[in-house]
mmCIF file of C-alpha atoms and ligand atoms in Angstrom:
data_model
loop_
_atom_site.group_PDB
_atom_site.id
_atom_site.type_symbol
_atom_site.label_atom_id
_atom_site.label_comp_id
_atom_site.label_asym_id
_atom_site.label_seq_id
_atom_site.Cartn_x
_atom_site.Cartn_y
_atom_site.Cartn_z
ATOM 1 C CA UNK A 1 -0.257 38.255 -28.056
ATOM 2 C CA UNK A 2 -0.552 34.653 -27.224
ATOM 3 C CA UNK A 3 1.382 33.384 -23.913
ATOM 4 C CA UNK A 4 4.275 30.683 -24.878
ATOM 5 C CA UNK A 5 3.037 27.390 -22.801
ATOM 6 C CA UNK A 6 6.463 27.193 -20.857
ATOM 7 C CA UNK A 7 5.570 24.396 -18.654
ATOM 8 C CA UNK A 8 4.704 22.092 -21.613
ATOM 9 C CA UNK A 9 7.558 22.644 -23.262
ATOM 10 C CA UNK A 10 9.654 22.687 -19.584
ATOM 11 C CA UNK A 11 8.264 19.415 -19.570
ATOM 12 C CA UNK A 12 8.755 18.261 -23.571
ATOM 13 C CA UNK A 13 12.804 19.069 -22.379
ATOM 14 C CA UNK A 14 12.836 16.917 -19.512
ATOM 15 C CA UNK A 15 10.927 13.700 -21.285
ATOM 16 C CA UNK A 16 13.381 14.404 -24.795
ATOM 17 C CA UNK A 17 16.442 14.153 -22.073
ATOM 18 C CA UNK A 18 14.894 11.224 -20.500
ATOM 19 C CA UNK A 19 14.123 9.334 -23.763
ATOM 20 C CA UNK A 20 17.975 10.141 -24.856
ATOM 21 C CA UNK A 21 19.022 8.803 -21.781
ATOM 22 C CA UNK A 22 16.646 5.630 -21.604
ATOM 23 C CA UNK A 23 17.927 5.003 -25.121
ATOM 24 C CA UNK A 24 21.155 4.922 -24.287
ATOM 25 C CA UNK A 25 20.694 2.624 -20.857
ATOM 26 C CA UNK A 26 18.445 0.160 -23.305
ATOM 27 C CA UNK A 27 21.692 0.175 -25.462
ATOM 28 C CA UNK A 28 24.258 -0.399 -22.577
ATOM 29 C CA UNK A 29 21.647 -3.350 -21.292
ATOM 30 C CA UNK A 30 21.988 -5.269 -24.375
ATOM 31 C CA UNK A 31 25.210 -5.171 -24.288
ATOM 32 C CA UNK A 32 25.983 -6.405 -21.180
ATOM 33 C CA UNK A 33 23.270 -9.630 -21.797
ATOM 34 C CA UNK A 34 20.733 -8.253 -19.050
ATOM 35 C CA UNK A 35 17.334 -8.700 -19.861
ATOM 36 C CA UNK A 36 15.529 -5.703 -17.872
ATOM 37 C CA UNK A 37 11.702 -6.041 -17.244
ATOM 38 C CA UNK A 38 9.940 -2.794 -15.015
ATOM 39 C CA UNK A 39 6.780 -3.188 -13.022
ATOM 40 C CA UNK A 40 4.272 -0.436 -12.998
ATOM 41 C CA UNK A 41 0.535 -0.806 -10.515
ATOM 42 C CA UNK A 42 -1.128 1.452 -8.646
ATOM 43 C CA UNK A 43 0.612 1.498 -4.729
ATOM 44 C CA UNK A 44 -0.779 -1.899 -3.163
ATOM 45 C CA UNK A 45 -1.299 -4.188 -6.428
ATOM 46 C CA UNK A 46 1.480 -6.232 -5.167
ATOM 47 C CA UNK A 47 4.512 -5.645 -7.129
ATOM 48 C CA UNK A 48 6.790 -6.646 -4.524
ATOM 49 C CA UNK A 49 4.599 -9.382 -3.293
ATOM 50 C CA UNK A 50 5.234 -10.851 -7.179
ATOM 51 C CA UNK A 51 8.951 -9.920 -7.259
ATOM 52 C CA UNK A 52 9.276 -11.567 -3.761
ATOM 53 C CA UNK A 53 8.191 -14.635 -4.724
ATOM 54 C CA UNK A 54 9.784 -14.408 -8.772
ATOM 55 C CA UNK A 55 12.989 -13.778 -7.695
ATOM 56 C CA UNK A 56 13.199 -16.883 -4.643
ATOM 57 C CA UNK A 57 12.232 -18.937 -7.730
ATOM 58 C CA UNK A 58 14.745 -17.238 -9.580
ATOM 59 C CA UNK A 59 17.859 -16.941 -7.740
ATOM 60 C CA UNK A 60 18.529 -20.845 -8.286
ATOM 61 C CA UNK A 61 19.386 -20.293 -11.901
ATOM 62 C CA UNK A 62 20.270 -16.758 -12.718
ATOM 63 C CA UNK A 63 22.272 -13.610 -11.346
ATOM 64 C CA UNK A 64 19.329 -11.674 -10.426
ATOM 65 C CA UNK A 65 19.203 -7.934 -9.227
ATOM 66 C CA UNK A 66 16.506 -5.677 -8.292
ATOM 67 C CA UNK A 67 16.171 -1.743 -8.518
ATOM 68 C CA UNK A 68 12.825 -0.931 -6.031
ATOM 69 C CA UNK A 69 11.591 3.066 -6.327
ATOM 70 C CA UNK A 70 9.343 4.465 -3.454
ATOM 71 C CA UNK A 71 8.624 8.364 -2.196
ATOM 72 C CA UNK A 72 9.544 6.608 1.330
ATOM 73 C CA UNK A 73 11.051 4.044 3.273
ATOM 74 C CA UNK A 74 13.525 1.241 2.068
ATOM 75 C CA UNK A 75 10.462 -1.655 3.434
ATOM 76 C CA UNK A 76 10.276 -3.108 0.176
ATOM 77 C CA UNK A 77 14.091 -3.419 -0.319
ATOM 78 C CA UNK A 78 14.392 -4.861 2.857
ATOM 79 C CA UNK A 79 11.528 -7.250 1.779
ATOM 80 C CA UNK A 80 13.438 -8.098 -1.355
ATOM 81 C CA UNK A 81 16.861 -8.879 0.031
ATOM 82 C CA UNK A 82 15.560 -12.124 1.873
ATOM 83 C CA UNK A 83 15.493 -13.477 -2.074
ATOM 84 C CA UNK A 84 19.517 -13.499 -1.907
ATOM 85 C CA UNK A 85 18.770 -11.027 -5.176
ATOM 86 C CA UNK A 86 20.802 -7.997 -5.436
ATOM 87 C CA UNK A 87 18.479 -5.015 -4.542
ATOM 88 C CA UNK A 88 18.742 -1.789 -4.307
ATOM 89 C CA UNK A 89 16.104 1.065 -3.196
ATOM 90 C CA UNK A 90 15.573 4.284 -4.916
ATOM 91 C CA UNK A 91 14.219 6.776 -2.868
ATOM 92 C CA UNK A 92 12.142 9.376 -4.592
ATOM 93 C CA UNK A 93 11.043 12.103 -1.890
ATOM 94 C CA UNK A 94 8.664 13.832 -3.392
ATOM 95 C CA UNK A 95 8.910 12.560 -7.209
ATOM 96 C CA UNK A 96 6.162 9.610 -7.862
ATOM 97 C CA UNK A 97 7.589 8.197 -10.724
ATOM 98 C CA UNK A 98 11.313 7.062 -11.414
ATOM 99 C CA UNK A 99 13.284 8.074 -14.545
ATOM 100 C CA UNK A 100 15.904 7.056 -16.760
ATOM 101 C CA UNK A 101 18.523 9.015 -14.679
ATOM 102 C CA UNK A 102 17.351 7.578 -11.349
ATOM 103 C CA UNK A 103 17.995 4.021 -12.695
ATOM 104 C CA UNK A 104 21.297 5.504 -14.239
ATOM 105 C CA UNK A 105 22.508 6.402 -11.157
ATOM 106 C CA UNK A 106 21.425 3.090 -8.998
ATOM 107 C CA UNK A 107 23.393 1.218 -11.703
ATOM 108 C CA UNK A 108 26.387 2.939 -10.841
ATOM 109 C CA UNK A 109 28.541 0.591 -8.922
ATOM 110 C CA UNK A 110 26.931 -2.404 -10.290
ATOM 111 C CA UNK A 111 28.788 -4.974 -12.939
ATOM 112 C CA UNK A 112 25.716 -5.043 -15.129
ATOM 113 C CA UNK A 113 27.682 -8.070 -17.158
ATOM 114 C CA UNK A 114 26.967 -10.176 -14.258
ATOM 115 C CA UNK A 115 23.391 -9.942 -14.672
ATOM 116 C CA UNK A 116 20.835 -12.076 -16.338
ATOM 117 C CA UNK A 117 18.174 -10.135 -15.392
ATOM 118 C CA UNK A 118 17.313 -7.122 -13.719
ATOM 119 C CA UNK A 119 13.953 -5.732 -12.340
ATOM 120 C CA UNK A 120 12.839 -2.506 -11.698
ATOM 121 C CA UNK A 121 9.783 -1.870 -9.257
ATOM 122 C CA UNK A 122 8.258 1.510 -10.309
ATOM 123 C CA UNK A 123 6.811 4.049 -7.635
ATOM 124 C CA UNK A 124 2.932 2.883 -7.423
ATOM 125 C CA UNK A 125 1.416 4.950 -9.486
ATOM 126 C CA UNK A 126 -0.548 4.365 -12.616
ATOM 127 C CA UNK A 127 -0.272 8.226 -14.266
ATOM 128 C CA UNK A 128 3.332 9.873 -14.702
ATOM 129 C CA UNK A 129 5.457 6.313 -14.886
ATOM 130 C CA UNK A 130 3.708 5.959 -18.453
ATOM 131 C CA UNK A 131 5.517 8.807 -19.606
ATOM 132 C CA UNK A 132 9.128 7.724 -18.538
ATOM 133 C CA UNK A 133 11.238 5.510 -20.766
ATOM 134 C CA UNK A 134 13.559 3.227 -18.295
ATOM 135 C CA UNK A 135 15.218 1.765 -20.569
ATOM 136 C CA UNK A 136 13.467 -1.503 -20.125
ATOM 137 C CA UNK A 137 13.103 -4.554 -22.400
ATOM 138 C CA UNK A 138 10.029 -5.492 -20.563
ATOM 139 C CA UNK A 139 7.277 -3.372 -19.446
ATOM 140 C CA UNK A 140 4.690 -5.236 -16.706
ATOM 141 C CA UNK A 141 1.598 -4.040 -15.475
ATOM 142 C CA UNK A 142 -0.309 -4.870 -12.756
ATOM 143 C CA UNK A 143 -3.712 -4.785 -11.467
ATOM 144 C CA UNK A 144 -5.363 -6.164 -8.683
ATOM 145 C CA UNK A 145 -9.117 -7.938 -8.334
ATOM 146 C CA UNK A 146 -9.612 -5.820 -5.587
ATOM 147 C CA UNK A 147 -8.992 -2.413 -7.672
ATOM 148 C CA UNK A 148 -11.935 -3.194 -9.786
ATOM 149 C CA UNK A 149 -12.759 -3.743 -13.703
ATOM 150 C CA UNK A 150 -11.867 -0.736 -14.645
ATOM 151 C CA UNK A 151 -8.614 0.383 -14.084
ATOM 152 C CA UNK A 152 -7.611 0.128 -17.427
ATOM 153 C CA UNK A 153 -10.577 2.315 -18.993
ATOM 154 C CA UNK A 154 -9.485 5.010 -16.072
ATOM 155 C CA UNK A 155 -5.345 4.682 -16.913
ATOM 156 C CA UNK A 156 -5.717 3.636 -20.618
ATOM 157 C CA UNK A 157 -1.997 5.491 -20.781
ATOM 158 C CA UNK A 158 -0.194 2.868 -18.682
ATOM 159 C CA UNK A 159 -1.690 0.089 -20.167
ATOM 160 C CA UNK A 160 -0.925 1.233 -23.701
ATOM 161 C CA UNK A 161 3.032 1.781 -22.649
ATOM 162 C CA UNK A 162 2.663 -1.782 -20.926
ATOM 163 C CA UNK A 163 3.910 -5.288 -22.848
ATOM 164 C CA UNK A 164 2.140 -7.426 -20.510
ATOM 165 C CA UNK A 165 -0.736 -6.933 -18.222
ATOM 166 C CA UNK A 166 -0.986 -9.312 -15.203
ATOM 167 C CA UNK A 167 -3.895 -9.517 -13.137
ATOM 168 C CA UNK A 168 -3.090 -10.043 -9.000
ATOM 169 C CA UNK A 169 -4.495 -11.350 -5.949
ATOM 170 C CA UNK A 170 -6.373 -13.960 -7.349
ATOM 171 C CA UNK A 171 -7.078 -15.539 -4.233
ATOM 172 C CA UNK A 172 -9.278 -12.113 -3.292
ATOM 173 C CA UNK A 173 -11.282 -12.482 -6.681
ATOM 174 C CA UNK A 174 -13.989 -14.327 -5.413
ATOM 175 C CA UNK A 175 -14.424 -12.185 -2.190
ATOM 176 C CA UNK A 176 -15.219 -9.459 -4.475
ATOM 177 C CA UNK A 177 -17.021 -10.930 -7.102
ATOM 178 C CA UNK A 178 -14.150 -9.774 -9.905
ATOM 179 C CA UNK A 179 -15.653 -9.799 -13.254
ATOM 180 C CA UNK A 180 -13.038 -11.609 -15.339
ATOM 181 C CA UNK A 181 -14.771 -11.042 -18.698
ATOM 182 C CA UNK A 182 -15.342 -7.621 -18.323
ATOM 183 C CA UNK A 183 -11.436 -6.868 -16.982
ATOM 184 C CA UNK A 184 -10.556 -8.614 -20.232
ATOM 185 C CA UNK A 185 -12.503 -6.574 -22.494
ATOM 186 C CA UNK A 186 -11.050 -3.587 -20.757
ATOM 187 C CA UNK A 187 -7.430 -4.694 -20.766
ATOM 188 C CA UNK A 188 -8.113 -5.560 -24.656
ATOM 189 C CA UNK A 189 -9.989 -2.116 -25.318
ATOM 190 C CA UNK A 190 -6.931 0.040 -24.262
ATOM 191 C CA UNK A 191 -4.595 -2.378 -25.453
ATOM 192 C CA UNK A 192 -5.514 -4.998 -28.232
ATOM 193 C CA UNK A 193 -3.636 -7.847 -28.404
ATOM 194 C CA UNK A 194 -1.358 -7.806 -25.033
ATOM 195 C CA UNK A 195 -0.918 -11.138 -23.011
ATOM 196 C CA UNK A 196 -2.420 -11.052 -19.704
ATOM 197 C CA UNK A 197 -1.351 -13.327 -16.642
ATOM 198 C CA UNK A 198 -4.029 -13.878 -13.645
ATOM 199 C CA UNK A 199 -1.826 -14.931 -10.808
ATOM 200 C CA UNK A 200 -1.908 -15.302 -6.991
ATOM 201 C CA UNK A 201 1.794 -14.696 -5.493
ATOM 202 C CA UNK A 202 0.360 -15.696 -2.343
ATOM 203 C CA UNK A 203 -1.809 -18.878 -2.985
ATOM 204 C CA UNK A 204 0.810 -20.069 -5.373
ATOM 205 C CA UNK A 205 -2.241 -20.342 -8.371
ATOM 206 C CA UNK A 206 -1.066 -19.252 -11.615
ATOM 207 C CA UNK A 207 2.781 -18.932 -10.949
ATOM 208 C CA UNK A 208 4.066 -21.689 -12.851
ATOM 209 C CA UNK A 209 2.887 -20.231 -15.907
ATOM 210 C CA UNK A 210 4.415 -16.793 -14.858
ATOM 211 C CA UNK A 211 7.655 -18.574 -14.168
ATOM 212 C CA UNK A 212 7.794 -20.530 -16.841
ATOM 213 C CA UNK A 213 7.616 -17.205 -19.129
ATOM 214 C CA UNK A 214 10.100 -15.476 -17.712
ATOM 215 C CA UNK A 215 12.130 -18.217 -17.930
ATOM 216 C CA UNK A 216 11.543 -18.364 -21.453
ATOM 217 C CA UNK A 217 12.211 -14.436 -22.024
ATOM 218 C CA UNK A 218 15.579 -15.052 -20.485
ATOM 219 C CA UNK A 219 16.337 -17.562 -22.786
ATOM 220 C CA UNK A 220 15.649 -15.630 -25.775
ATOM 221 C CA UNK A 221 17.002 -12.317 -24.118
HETATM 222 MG MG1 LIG B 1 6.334 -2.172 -3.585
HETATM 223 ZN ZN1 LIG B 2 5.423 11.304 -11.274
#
């Protein structure tokens, strides 16, 4: 007699649902002309450091909102909302990822047709998020000089689900000796071919190409 593996296919359910749903959100985005772009990093790579200083850039030229997922606390929301963006926190409790119905929800009393963009700040984690479809155009990564080479080789999931890879906290990277080649080969190993950024939110260095992509993404988009 062989036991049926109920929690795998508990889970298989719950990811089918989600991918239902984020297909259905992706759908609903296009229509309304919002370009939707998620950020996924390990907790501390500086997600909302980036954001903070994307969106201050941002709010100048487009109808910007911001959906920001955490287990606790509304901090980051509260950091947000000095950008004049629309933001919104989702509080998790104990769940460390957010899914397609969390975002669903958030959006509820939104005009999404207002938008030109919309961001959505994943729970720091580099493991479950790779499994959850948001719905998003745009899927960032992050990693930090200060989390070491390799990351990627240790999460190869979330890099493979990820568009774009950006590498933070340049300012740190000679304080710990980063090894730019060798984070390279790594991104490239786990995902061949996907643009990387290296970028300093707080120095400044490396923002003005950031910028200037996402400016061009919203053109297109
Ligand atoms: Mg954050
Ligand atoms: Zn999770």
């Amino acid at each position: 007699m062989t036991i049926p593996p109920r929690l795998v296919e508990v889970r298989e359910k719950i990811l089918k649902q989600n991918d239902l749903l984020a297909q259905s959100l992706r759908q609903k985005f296009e229509k309304s002309g919002v370009y939707v772009i998620s950020l996924v990093s390990s907790p501390g790579s500086g997600k909302t450091k980036l954001l903070e200083k994307t969106l201050s850039w941002m709010y100048q030229k487009y109808s910007v909102a911001v959906l920001v997922g955490d287990l606790a606390t509304d901090n980051d929301a509260i950091r947000l909302s000095s950008t004049n963006a629309l933001v919104k926190q989702i509080i998790t409790g104990t769940i460390c990822h957010l899914d397609a119905q969390m975002v669903e929800n958030a959006l509820k009393d939104w005009d999404l047709k207002s938008l030109d963009c919309l961001f959505i700040e994943n729970v720091g984690n580099l493991v479950c998020p790779s499994s959850y479809d948001l719905g998003e155009a745009l899927r960032i990564v992050l990693m930090s000089v200060t989390e070491g080479e390799d990351k990627p080789l240790k999460y190869p999931t979330i890099f493979n689900t990820a568009d774009i890879a950006v590498i933070t906290k340049l300012d740190l990277a000679k304080a710990v000796e980063f090894d730019f080649l060798l984070a390279y080969k790594n991104i490239q190993a786990v995902r061949p071919g996907i643009k990387v950024f290296e970028l300093s939110a707080k120095s400044g260095q490396g923002m003005d190409e950031w910028l200037e992509f996402i400016q061009k993404l919203l053109q297109k988009g």
